[in-house]
Amino acid sequence: MNRTLTVILFFLSYLPCNAQVHAEASLSLDLNRIEQLQLERNDRIEAAFALMKTVQDAGRYIQSLSDLFGNGEITFPVGIKNGDYELIIQKLLYDKNTGKSRIYATCAFRFKDTGQRIAFEGNADIQGRNGLGTHGELTLIAPVRRNIGSTSAIILHEGSRVRFGCDGIEDFVVKLTWMVTSPNIIPTDNNGTITNTPVSATVETYFQNFDNYLLSLDINRSFMFKGLKDIFFTVRGATLDQSDTETSAMASFPEGYLSGDEFNLWKGVFINEVGVNLPPIFKHPEGTGGRVTLSMKNALFDENGFTGKLLAENVLNSALLDPSKWDISMNDFSLGFLKNELVAAGFGGDINIPPFGRNSLLPYMAAYNHATEEFNFTAGIKGNYDFPVLRSSLTLYETSTIEVAVRDSEIYPLINASGILTINAPLNENDSTKTFSVPDILFENLKISRESPCLSIGAIGISGDLRTPKVAGFELLIS
């Protein structure tokens, strides 16, 4: 008959109450600085857009910088169109000291997907005959934060610039940071310790279109997911997709996640690999130390947040457990995130209870409880257990329970059992045919622990049909 033991397992690893606050404070400080600079330099941004509108309304465009030196009269500002971007020339002045003409110019535009504004300004000396050899740069007026939903953001840093030539805008040279801003993502170092450094990656690159680019991110940052204790994640390598025409074939999505044109229009970060670092109670059998780490493939961050799935089998095989040690195995592990929510988490294996002798493995299953933010454990028992310490066997009732505490990465089970104990102890180690046998001893509150006292019993007795004990095959009568 199969019976069930209810197991309560406490992962004694707590998130410091102020750790997340510190991380969010540091993050918000940087992002607030961006907003502050946007406000302080708003007049210059407004001026760049006003100049562009003046040119657009008047249709005042030239083909190249060479047209500034033609025979016709030029009324400033004028613009040069090149693809999606316009170089707006505010004025042209002659510098007596250098003997060269200098242009003062801007480039302003809105991102196609959000309408958010961005503007550059600068000046450059005219080079070559009639400007044919001119190359210049405009610098970003104020840093820009581009939100990807409410869970991450792209930061365009000061120092980013536009390069232009005689025929207008050529490309952008950008210092860019992708940063996770979700409160569900708690930054850690690569050992799982809470830190105030956000999960982010910074890259300096160039591209020709702000609405259509793909960047590799060199990232090796770790985080915990809010509510999921003792497990942390390490992002290793990612790609930032900001293309509005197609999605990289390297990106992988859950079934039904996108539909129709959404696939090509998708923007976000897809991650090559996420290391899932298991709680420290799960140890490498070979004793190499360090966290046991599994690999989650094809995870992503987008406007919906974090999405990823992991299914693993034979993680820590029960056959490799040392029967003489209190330990725990993991035969399978599953974890799933969808749109920044934990939707699945569970694992199973065996808990090794050395006092149970030959059949010391206690199978367990663990499922995540969203209400308590803990794993609820259940363990099943089939048949009897050896109990060598009393030269006996045990049959445990379903009222038996196990509580398992975790300290210093070790498990400390406490069994409180009720059931039947049967003694069948040899009188002589060299002759197993002569035994001392006592059948069907009922017991309650038999406590078995890794810590002292290792063994205690609350009540013991005999009920039902009385069967007398036997010594070497003879019934024992006590009067």
Tab-separated table of C-alpha atoms in Angstrom:
chain	number	residue	atom	x	y	z
A	1	MET	CA	0.000	0.000	0.000
A	2	ASN	CA	1.408	3.392	-0.961
A	3	ARG	CA	1.435	6.097	1.670
A	4	THR	CA	2.408	9.738	1.577
A	5	LEU	CA	4.595	11.800	3.838
A	6	THR	CA	4.173	15.554	3.856
A	7	VAL	CA	7.533	17.272	3.868
A	8	ILE	CA	8.063	20.882	4.840
A	9	LEU	CA	11.400	22.142	3.567
A	10	PHE	CA	12.676	25.548	4.622
A	11	PHE	CA	15.346	27.187	2.461
A	12	LEU	CA	16.943	29.341	5.152
A	13	SER	CA	18.266	31.971	2.792
A	14	TYR	CA	16.636	35.352	3.100
A	15	LEU	CA	16.725	38.409	0.851
A	16	PRO	CA	17.955	41.360	2.930
A	17	CYS	CA	15.092	43.834	3.184
A	18	ASN	CA	17.203	46.792	2.053
A	19	ALA	CA	19.188	45.090	-0.716
A	20	GLN	CA	16.619	45.581	-3.451
A	21	VAL	CA	16.073	49.164	-2.322
A	22	HIS	CA	19.774	49.894	-2.749
A	23	ALA	CA	19.822	48.388	-6.226
A	24	GLU	CA	16.744	50.344	-7.265
A	25	ALA	CA	18.102	53.540	-5.701
A	26	SER	CA	21.334	53.321	-7.683
A	27	LEU	CA	19.441	52.533	-10.862
A	28	SER	CA	16.923	55.323	-10.381
A	29	LEU	CA	19.722	57.798	-9.666
A	30	ASP	CA	21.300	57.173	-13.094
A	31	LEU	CA	17.975	57.286	-14.899
A	32	ASN	CA	16.893	60.420	-13.059
A	33	ARG	CA	20.092	62.096	-14.231
A	34	ILE	CA	19.058	61.411	-17.813
A	35	GLU	CA	15.677	63.030	-17.229
A	36	GLN	CA	17.359	65.995	-15.563
A	37	LEU	CA	19.687	66.588	-18.524
A	38	GLN	CA	16.754	66.294	-20.926
A	39	LEU	CA	15.002	69.084	-19.043
A	40	GLU	CA	18.103	71.269	-18.734
A	41	ARG	CA	18.842	71.057	-22.469
A	42	ASN	CA	15.290	71.019	-23.725
A	43	ASP	CA	15.649	74.493	-25.295
A	44	ARG	CA	18.452	73.254	-27.535
A	45	ILE	CA	16.448	70.173	-28.497
A	46	GLU	CA	13.422	72.337	-29.267
A	47	ALA	CA	15.586	74.641	-31.371
A	48	ALA	CA	16.879	71.711	-33.457
A	49	PHE	CA	13.332	70.556	-34.200
A	50	ALA	CA	12.211	74.119	-34.934
A	51	LEU	CA	15.009	74.545	-37.493
A	52	MET	CA	14.039	71.281	-39.176
A	53	LYS	CA	10.375	72.328	-39.334
A	54	THR	CA	11.333	75.666	-40.871
A	55	VAL	CA	13.251	73.885	-43.612
A	56	GLN	CA	10.486	71.346	-44.178
A	57	ASP	CA	7.738	73.988	-44.335
A	58	ALA	CA	9.703	76.061	-46.835
A	59	GLY	CA	11.018	73.089	-48.806
A	60	ARG	CA	14.447	74.644	-48.450
A	61	TYR	CA	16.745	71.756	-49.404
A	62	ILE	CA	20.032	71.509	-51.243
A	63	GLN	CA	21.685	68.426	-52.772
A	64	SER	CA	25.082	68.763	-51.062
A	65	LEU	CA	27.363	71.139	-49.211
A	66	SER	CA	28.780	72.244	-52.583
A	67	ASP	CA	25.495	74.025	-53.262
A	68	LEU	CA	26.360	76.463	-50.475
A	69	PHE	CA	29.058	77.879	-52.719
A	70	GLY	CA	27.080	78.186	-55.955
A	71	ASN	CA	26.053	81.377	-57.679
A	72	GLY	CA	22.556	81.404	-56.277
A	73	GLU	CA	21.463	83.028	-53.065
A	74	ILE	CA	21.077	80.720	-50.050
A	75	THR	CA	18.626	81.494	-47.282
A	76	PHE	CA	19.413	79.702	-44.041
A	77	PRO	CA	18.509	77.329	-42.545
A	78	VAL	CA	18.752	74.747	-45.317
A	79	GLY	CA	18.695	70.969	-45.262
A	80	ILE	CA	20.254	67.999	-46.995
A	81	LYS	CA	18.137	64.834	-47.079
A	82	ASN	CA	19.866	61.474	-47.077
A	83	GLY	CA	17.548	58.540	-46.448
A	84	ASP	CA	15.529	58.930	-43.242
A	85	TYR	CA	17.647	61.729	-41.802
A	86	GLU	CA	18.202	65.402	-42.508
A	87	LEU	CA	21.289	67.519	-41.949
A	88	ILE	CA	20.009	70.997	-41.119
A	89	ILE	CA	22.565	73.757	-41.700
A	90	GLN	CA	21.778	76.710	-39.475
A	91	LYS	CA	24.456	79.082	-40.713
A	92	LEU	CA	27.728	79.361	-42.611
A	93	LEU	CA	30.446	81.684	-41.266
A	94	TYR	CA	33.917	82.531	-42.459
A	95	ASP	CA	36.705	82.231	-39.879
A	96	LYS	CA	39.453	84.768	-40.577
A	97	ASN	CA	41.890	82.987	-38.270
A	98	THR	CA	41.705	79.657	-40.084
A	99	GLY	CA	40.803	80.977	-43.474
A	100	LYS	CA	37.992	78.418	-43.704
A	101	SER	CA	34.253	78.557	-43.729
A	102	ARG	CA	32.471	76.766	-40.876
A	103	ILE	CA	28.965	75.373	-40.826
A	104	TYR	CA	26.770	75.080	-37.736
A	105	ALA	CA	24.314	72.203	-38.096
A	106	THR	CA	21.791	69.972	-36.326
A	107	CYS	CA	20.116	66.620	-36.904
A	108	ALA	CA	16.819	65.908	-35.155
A	109	PHE	CA	14.290	63.123	-35.602
A	110	ARG	CA	11.727	60.943	-33.853
A	111	PHE	CA	11.964	57.195	-33.415
A	112	LYS	CA	9.385	55.524	-35.635
A	113	ASP	CA	7.972	53.132	-33.050
A	114	THR	CA	7.447	55.561	-30.163
A	115	GLY	CA	7.756	59.081	-31.571
A	116	GLN	CA	10.410	59.855	-28.953
A	117	ARG	CA	12.691	62.764	-29.815
A	118	ILE	CA	16.470	62.804	-30.223
A	119	ALA	CA	18.700	65.636	-31.414
A	120	PHE	CA	22.355	66.281	-32.280
A	121	GLU	CA	24.262	69.539	-32.844
A	122	GLY	CA	27.761	70.667	-33.815
A	123	ASN	CA	29.945	72.434	-36.321
A	124	ALA	CA	32.603	71.583	-38.849
A	125	ASP	CA	35.108	73.382	-41.086
A	126	ILE	CA	34.459	73.181	-44.799
A	127	GLN	CA	37.181	71.129	-46.449
A	128	GLY	CA	38.289	70.823	-50.057
A	129	ARG	CA	36.927	72.696	-52.979
A	130	ASN	CA	33.375	73.855	-52.321
A	131	GLY	CA	33.073	71.439	-49.404
A	132	LEU	CA	33.596	68.227	-51.375
A	133	GLY	CA	36.070	66.890	-48.800
A	134	THR	CA	34.089	67.911	-45.724
A	135	HIS	CA	33.518	65.390	-42.943
A	136	GLY	CA	32.078	66.433	-39.622
A	137	GLU	CA	30.312	65.228	-36.503
A	138	LEU	CA	27.319	66.355	-34.476
A	139	THR	CA	27.093	65.311	-30.835
A	140	LEU	CA	24.058	64.161	-28.875
A	141	ILE	CA	22.525	67.143	-27.063
A	142	ALA	CA	21.222	65.110	-24.102
A	143	PRO	CA	21.284	61.396	-23.237
A	144	VAL	CA	18.161	59.470	-24.148
A	145	ARG	CA	16.358	56.680	-22.349
A	146	ARG	CA	14.299	54.405	-24.606
A	147	ASN	CA	12.036	52.115	-22.610
A	148	ILE	CA	11.404	48.551	-23.744
A	149	GLY	CA	8.042	48.188	-22.064
A	150	SER	CA	8.388	48.755	-18.336
A	151	THR	CA	11.051	46.119	-17.707
A	152	SER	CA	14.213	47.284	-19.491
A	153	ALA	CA	15.607	50.289	-21.309
A	154	ILE	CA	18.174	51.397	-23.864
A	155	ILE	CA	20.341	54.324	-22.776
A	156	LEU	CA	21.987	56.454	-25.475
A	157	HIS	CA	24.912	58.144	-23.753
A	158	GLU	CA	26.456	61.571	-24.100
A	159	GLY	CA	29.291	61.432	-26.584
A	160	SER	CA	27.186	59.582	-29.137
A	161	ARG	CA	27.400	61.394	-32.455
A	162	VAL	CA	26.291	61.709	-36.052
A	163	ARG	CA	28.852	61.613	-38.842
A	164	PHE	CA	28.111	63.582	-42.001
A	165	GLY	CA	29.790	64.364	-45.289
A	166	CYS	CA	29.205	66.530	-48.304
A	167	ASP	CA	25.990	64.665	-49.160
A	168	GLY	CA	24.464	64.727	-45.694
A	169	ILE	CA	24.106	62.240	-42.817
A	170	GLU	CA	26.266	59.116	-43.195
A	171	ASP	CA	25.956	57.092	-39.973
A	172	PHE	CA	25.747	57.160	-36.183
A	173	VAL	CA	28.511	56.366	-33.695
A	174	VAL	CA	26.771	55.394	-30.482
A	175	LYS	CA	27.625	54.483	-26.912
A	176	LEU	CA	24.626	52.441	-25.829
A	177	THR	CA	23.598	50.586	-22.676
A	178	TRP	CA	20.859	48.012	-22.389
A	179	MET	CA	19.647	47.935	-18.773
A	180	VAL	CA	17.058	45.834	-16.951
A	181	THR	CA	14.710	48.040	-14.914
A	182	SER	CA	12.089	45.508	-13.770
A	183	PRO	CA	11.527	45.306	-9.986
A	184	ASN	CA	11.166	41.529	-10.441
A	185	ILE	CA	14.827	41.290	-11.486
A	186	ILE	CA	17.160	41.674	-8.489
A	187	PRO	CA	20.830	42.131	-9.485
A	188	THR	CA	23.461	39.899	-7.878
A	189	ASP	CA	27.140	39.272	-8.381
A	190	ASN	CA	28.235	36.036	-10.022
A	191	ASN	CA	28.152	34.293	-6.630
A	192	GLY	CA	24.497	35.151	-6.051
A	193	THR	CA	25.094	37.975	-3.547
A	194	ILE	CA	22.755	40.961	-3.873
A	195	THR	CA	24.426	43.977	-5.474
A	196	ASN	CA	23.414	47.489	-6.537
A	197	THR	CA	24.858	47.059	-10.040
A	198	PRO	CA	21.977	46.628	-12.502
A	199	VAL	CA	21.867	43.859	-15.063
A	200	SER	CA	23.204	45.717	-18.093
A	201	ALA	CA	25.597	45.713	-21.009
A	202	THR	CA	27.305	48.664	-22.685
A	203	VAL	CA	28.578	48.719	-26.238
A	204	GLU	CA	30.121	51.335	-28.535
A	205	THR	CA	29.177	50.764	-32.144
A	206	TYR	CA	27.976	52.413	-35.328
A	207	PHE	CA	25.011	51.905	-37.622
A	208	GLN	CA	23.159	53.790	-40.346
A	209	ASN	CA	19.611	53.583	-39.057
A	210	PHE	CA	18.411	54.101	-35.502
A	211	ASP	CA	15.218	52.158	-36.234
A	212	ASN	CA	16.901	49.154	-37.773
A	213	TYR	CA	19.956	47.640	-36.105
A	214	LEU	CA	21.134	44.417	-34.477
A	215	LEU	CA	23.905	44.390	-31.857
A	216	SER	CA	25.775	41.652	-29.992
A	217	LEU	CA	26.036	42.369	-26.264
A	218	ASP	CA	29.029	41.091	-24.331
A	219	ILE	CA	27.316	40.441	-21.021
A	220	ASN	CA	28.046	38.269	-18.007
A	221	ARG	CA	25.670	39.514	-15.313
A	222	SER	CA	23.622	37.710	-12.694
A	223	PHE	CA	20.257	38.265	-11.062
A	224	MET	CA	17.600	36.702	-8.864
A	225	PHE	CA	13.904	36.650	-9.682
A	226	LYS	CA	11.717	38.222	-7.019
A	227	GLY	CA	10.119	35.554	-4.834
A	228	LEU	CA	12.367	32.741	-6.054
A	229	LYS	CA	14.888	32.315	-3.258
A	230	ASP	CA	18.235	30.560	-3.417
A	231	ILE	CA	18.254	30.326	-7.224
A	232	PHE	CA	20.085	32.912	-9.300
A	233	PHE	CA	20.653	33.386	-13.000
A	234	THR	CA	23.657	34.409	-15.074
A	235	VAL	CA	23.187	35.939	-18.529
A	236	ARG	CA	25.954	34.961	-20.921
A	237	GLY	CA	25.860	36.665	-24.297
A	238	ALA	CA	22.868	38.406	-25.828
A	239	THR	CA	21.698	40.194	-28.965
A	240	LEU	CA	19.817	43.480	-29.003
A	241	ASP	CA	17.301	43.504	-31.856
A	242	GLN	CA	15.976	46.950	-32.817
A	243	SER	CA	15.018	46.115	-36.373
A	244	ASP	CA	11.580	47.220	-37.541
A	245	THR	CA	11.663	45.062	-40.675
A	246	GLU	CA	12.762	41.568	-39.629
A	247	THR	CA	13.658	39.449	-36.615
A	248	SER	CA	16.881	37.484	-36.441
A	249	ALA	CA	16.568	33.761	-37.102
A	250	MET	CA	18.540	33.201	-33.879
A	251	ALA	CA	15.566	34.370	-31.791
A	252	SER	CA	13.235	31.671	-30.462
A	253	PHE	CA	9.786	32.278	-28.967
A	254	PRO	CA	7.281	30.143	-27.027
A	255	GLU	CA	4.452	28.723	-29.094
A	256	GLY	CA	1.768	31.347	-29.631
A	257	TYR	CA	3.918	34.159	-28.217
A	258	LEU	CA	3.822	36.141	-31.486
A	259	SER	CA	1.380	36.107	-34.348
A	260	GLY	CA	1.452	37.334	-37.942
A	261	ASP	CA	3.478	40.481	-38.540
A	262	GLU	CA	4.419	40.656	-34.852
A	263	PHE	CA	7.354	38.331	-35.551
A	264	ASN	CA	9.124	40.730	-37.928
A	265	LEU	CA	8.254	43.758	-35.814
A	266	TRP	CA	9.483	42.235	-32.551
A	267	LYS	CA	12.115	44.251	-30.681
A	268	GLY	CA	14.009	43.209	-27.602
A	269	VAL	CA	16.969	41.199	-26.354
A	270	PHE	CA	17.326	37.492	-26.996
A	271	ILE	CA	19.808	35.658	-24.816
A	272	ASN	CA	22.081	32.910	-26.032
A	273	GLU	CA	22.309	31.217	-22.645
A	274	VAL	CA	21.146	31.796	-19.095
A	275	GLY	CA	22.966	29.848	-16.395
A	276	VAL	CA	20.517	28.671	-13.708
A	277	ASN	CA	22.423	28.307	-10.448
A	278	LEU	CA	20.672	25.882	-8.100
A	279	PRO	CA	20.443	26.214	-4.286
A	280	PRO	CA	23.713	25.290	-2.556
A	281	ILE	CA	22.188	22.230	-0.853
A	282	PHE	CA	22.508	20.504	-4.231
A	283	LYS	CA	26.147	19.506	-4.525
A	284	HIS	CA	28.377	18.079	-7.223
A	285	PRO	CA	28.838	14.350	-6.485
A	286	GLU	CA	32.539	14.584	-7.185
A	287	GLY	CA	32.892	17.281	-4.528
A	288	THR	CA	34.257	19.934	-6.864
A	289	GLY	CA	32.428	22.694	-5.019
A	290	GLY	CA	30.544	25.659	-6.445
A	291	ARG	CA	26.900	25.837	-7.448
A	292	VAL	CA	25.333	23.203	-9.641
A	293	THR	CA	24.406	25.128	-12.794
A	294	LEU	CA	21.929	24.260	-15.520
A	295	SER	CA	21.583	25.964	-18.882
A	296	MET	CA	18.466	27.765	-20.104
A	297	LYS	CA	18.568	28.343	-23.852
A	298	ASN	CA	16.755	30.942	-25.959
A	299	ALA	CA	15.494	33.247	-23.222
A	300	LEU	CA	14.463	36.813	-24.003
A	301	PHE	CA	13.722	40.245	-22.593
A	302	ASP	CA	11.220	42.434	-24.424
A	303	GLU	CA	8.409	44.874	-23.698
A	304	ASN	CA	6.676	42.087	-21.745
A	305	GLY	CA	9.695	41.352	-19.541
A	306	PHE	CA	11.631	38.122	-19.068
A	307	THR	CA	10.589	34.890	-20.806
A	308	GLY	CA	12.428	31.564	-20.688
A	309	LYS	CA	11.961	27.855	-20.063
A	310	LEU	CA	14.163	25.090	-18.711
A	311	LEU	CA	13.540	21.345	-18.493
A	312	ALA	CA	16.342	19.108	-17.194
A	313	GLU	CA	16.635	15.435	-16.257
A	314	ASN	CA	19.205	13.400	-14.317
A	315	VAL	CA	20.628	16.556	-12.803
A	316	LEU	CA	22.095	14.889	-9.701
A	317	ASN	CA	21.546	11.150	-9.890
A	318	SER	CA	20.351	9.506	-6.682
A	319	ALA	CA	22.657	6.543	-7.332
A	320	LEU	CA	25.622	8.837	-6.699
A	321	LEU	CA	24.529	9.770	-3.157
A	322	ASP	CA	26.668	8.451	-0.317
A	323	PRO	CA	24.323	6.190	1.734
A	324	SER	CA	26.130	7.161	4.922
A	325	LYS	CA	25.448	10.911	4.510
A	326	TRP	CA	22.358	13.045	4.927
A	327	ASP	CA	21.983	14.394	1.430
A	328	ILE	CA	19.570	15.233	-1.373
A	329	SER	CA	19.502	14.484	-5.097
A	330	MET	CA	17.702	16.048	-8.040
A	331	ASN	CA	16.448	13.772	-10.776
A	332	ASP	CA	14.482	16.401	-12.686
A	333	PHE	CA	14.053	20.178	-12.712
A	334	SER	CA	11.623	22.492	-14.502
A	335	LEU	CA	11.389	26.264	-14.541
A	336	GLY	CA	9.341	28.614	-16.688
A	337	PHE	CA	8.955	32.384	-17.003
A	338	LEU	CA	6.434	34.052	-19.284
A	339	LYS	CA	6.175	37.830	-19.685
A	340	ASN	CA	7.994	38.585	-16.440
A	341	GLU	CA	5.984	36.115	-14.357
A	342	LEU	CA	7.112	32.844	-12.825
A	343	VAL	CA	4.656	30.341	-14.312
A	344	ALA	CA	6.282	27.000	-13.450
A	345	ALA	CA	8.876	25.770	-10.983
A	346	GLY	CA	9.423	22.303	-9.599
A	347	PHE	CA	11.883	19.502	-9.129
A	348	GLY	CA	12.133	16.012	-7.738
A	349	GLY	CA	14.630	13.492	-6.454
A	350	ASP	CA	15.484	11.645	-3.256
A	351	ILE	CA	16.404	12.591	0.294
A	352	ASN	CA	18.889	10.174	1.821
A	353	ILE	CA	18.105	9.172	5.420
A	354	PRO	CA	21.102	7.093	6.660
A	355	PRO	CA	19.273	5.484	9.654
A	356	PHE	CA	16.947	3.763	7.165
A	357	GLY	CA	19.745	1.467	6.069
A	358	ARG	CA	19.462	-0.311	2.750
A	359	ASN	CA	16.384	1.568	1.542
A	360	SER	CA	17.431	4.979	2.800
A	361	LEU	CA	16.227	7.007	-0.210
A	362	LEU	CA	13.000	8.905	0.350
A	363	PRO	CA	11.526	10.079	-3.000
A	364	TYR	CA	10.245	13.670	-3.018
A	365	MET	CA	8.574	16.147	-5.355
A	366	ALA	CA	8.661	19.922	-4.940
A	367	ALA	CA	6.303	22.478	-6.519
A	368	TYR	CA	6.512	26.248	-6.144
A	369	ASN	CA	3.811	27.908	-4.048
A	370	HIS	CA	3.213	31.457	-5.297
A	371	ALA	CA	1.336	32.458	-2.155
A	372	THR	CA	4.154	31.591	0.261
A	373	GLU	CA	7.042	32.011	-2.222
A	374	GLU	CA	8.334	28.654	-1.041
A	375	PHE	CA	8.527	25.141	-2.485
A	376	ASN	CA	5.972	22.685	-1.108
A	377	PHE	CA	7.535	19.249	-0.774
A	378	THR	CA	5.838	15.880	-0.648
A	379	ALA	CA	7.559	12.541	-0.274
A	380	GLY	CA	6.122	9.081	-0.882
A	381	ILE	CA	6.820	5.837	1.006
A	382	LYS	CA	6.364	2.308	-0.354
A	383	GLY	CA	6.657	-0.747	1.924
A	384	ASN	CA	8.907	-0.988	4.936
A	385	TYR	CA	12.134	0.649	5.985
A	386	ASP	CA	15.182	-0.971	7.486
A	387	PHE	CA	16.114	0.404	10.880
A	388	PRO	CA	19.547	-1.099	11.672
A	389	VAL	CA	20.079	0.966	14.812
A	390	LEU	CA	17.411	-1.167	16.577
A	391	ARG	CA	17.995	-4.278	14.456
A	392	SER	CA	14.460	-3.870	13.197
A	393	SER	CA	12.185	-2.735	10.373
A	394	LEU	CA	9.652	0.089	10.310
A	395	THR	CA	6.292	0.521	8.647
A	396	LEU	CA	5.417	4.220	8.732
A	397	TYR	CA	1.876	5.568	8.820
A	398	GLU	CA	0.706	8.442	6.656
A	399	THR	CA	0.598	10.674	9.735
A	400	SER	CA	4.404	10.643	9.791
A	401	THR	CA	6.054	13.909	8.835
A	402	ILE	CA	9.461	15.255	7.949
A	403	GLU	CA	10.725	18.775	8.461
A	404	VAL	CA	13.962	19.641	6.738
A	405	ALA	CA	15.927	22.697	7.783
A	406	VAL	CA	18.821	24.057	5.734
A	407	ARG	CA	21.872	25.594	7.361
A	408	ASP	CA	25.275	26.280	5.861
A	409	SER	CA	24.247	24.516	2.640
A	410	GLU	CA	23.441	21.286	4.498
A	411	ILE	CA	20.096	19.574	5.102
A	412	TYR	CA	18.941	18.719	8.629
A	413	PRO	CA	15.880	16.440	8.454
A	414	LEU	CA	13.731	15.772	11.495
A	415	ILE	CA	11.404	12.769	11.173
A	416	ASN	CA	8.415	12.441	13.460
A	417	ALA	CA	7.035	8.990	12.713
A	418	SER	CA	4.211	6.756	13.810
A	419	GLY	CA	3.778	3.153	12.745
A	420	ILE	CA	4.821	-0.423	13.454
A	421	LEU	CA	8.259	-1.628	14.496
A	422	THR	CA	9.319	-5.230	14.071
A	423	ILE	CA	12.480	-6.463	15.782
A	424	ASN	CA	14.344	-9.370	14.255
A	425	ALA	CA	17.842	-9.201	15.750
A	426	PRO	CA	20.407	-12.028	15.527
A	427	LEU	CA	21.680	-13.236	18.884
A	428	ASN	CA	25.064	-14.015	17.392
A	429	GLU	CA	26.736	-12.067	14.626
A	430	ASN	CA	28.139	-15.332	13.269
A	431	ASP	CA	24.827	-17.233	13.325
A	432	SER	CA	21.879	-15.499	11.695
A	433	THR	CA	19.543	-18.443	12.326
A	434	LYS	CA	19.177	-17.569	16.000
A	435	THR	CA	17.313	-14.305	16.463
A	436	PHE	CA	15.426	-12.270	18.989
A	437	SER	CA	12.073	-11.399	17.359
A	438	VAL	CA	9.358	-9.021	18.565
A	439	PRO	CA	6.561	-8.405	16.016
A	440	ASP	CA	4.041	-5.550	15.653
A	441	ILE	CA	5.214	-2.997	18.185
A	442	LEU	CA	3.133	0.148	17.734
A	443	PHE	CA	4.918	3.451	18.253
A	444	GLU	CA	4.198	7.164	18.089
A	445	ASN	CA	6.432	10.232	17.895
A	446	LEU	CA	9.546	8.349	16.943
A	447	LYS	CA	11.931	11.181	16.205
A	448	ILE	CA	14.961	10.632	13.992
A	449	SER	CA	17.332	13.535	13.499
A	450	ARG	CA	20.746	14.375	12.134
A	451	GLU	CA	21.380	16.408	15.278
A	452	SER	CA	21.480	15.315	18.895
A	453	PRO	CA	19.332	13.740	20.205
A	454	CYS	CA	19.465	11.586	17.113
A	455	LEU	CA	16.766	9.178	18.288
A	456	SER	CA	13.869	9.473	20.736
A	457	ILE	CA	10.456	7.860	21.065
A	458	GLY	CA	7.261	9.215	22.561
A	459	ALA	CA	5.065	6.128	23.072
A	460	ILE	CA	5.291	2.399	22.441
A	461	GLY	CA	2.883	-0.473	22.916
A	462	ILE	CA	1.277	-3.626	21.548
A	463	SER	CA	-2.337	-3.858	20.395
A	464	GLY	CA	-4.582	-6.271	18.511
A	465	ASP	CA	-3.728	-9.965	18.480
A	466	LEU	CA	-0.883	-10.441	20.902
A	467	ARG	CA	2.004	-12.328	19.416
A	468	THR	CA	4.710	-13.249	21.882
A	469	PRO	CA	8.350	-12.535	21.144
A	470	LYS	CA	10.661	-15.353	20.177
A	471	VAL	CA	14.269	-16.100	21.090
A	472	ALA	CA	16.151	-18.514	18.796
A	473	GLY	CA	12.812	-19.847	17.552
A	474	PHE	CA	11.314	-20.389	21.050
A	475	GLU	CA	8.441	-18.290	22.341
A	476	LEU	CA	9.468	-16.051	25.223
A	477	LEU	CA	7.158	-16.075	28.255
A	478	ILE	CA	7.750	-13.618	31.055
A	479	SER	CA	5.891	-14.085	34.376
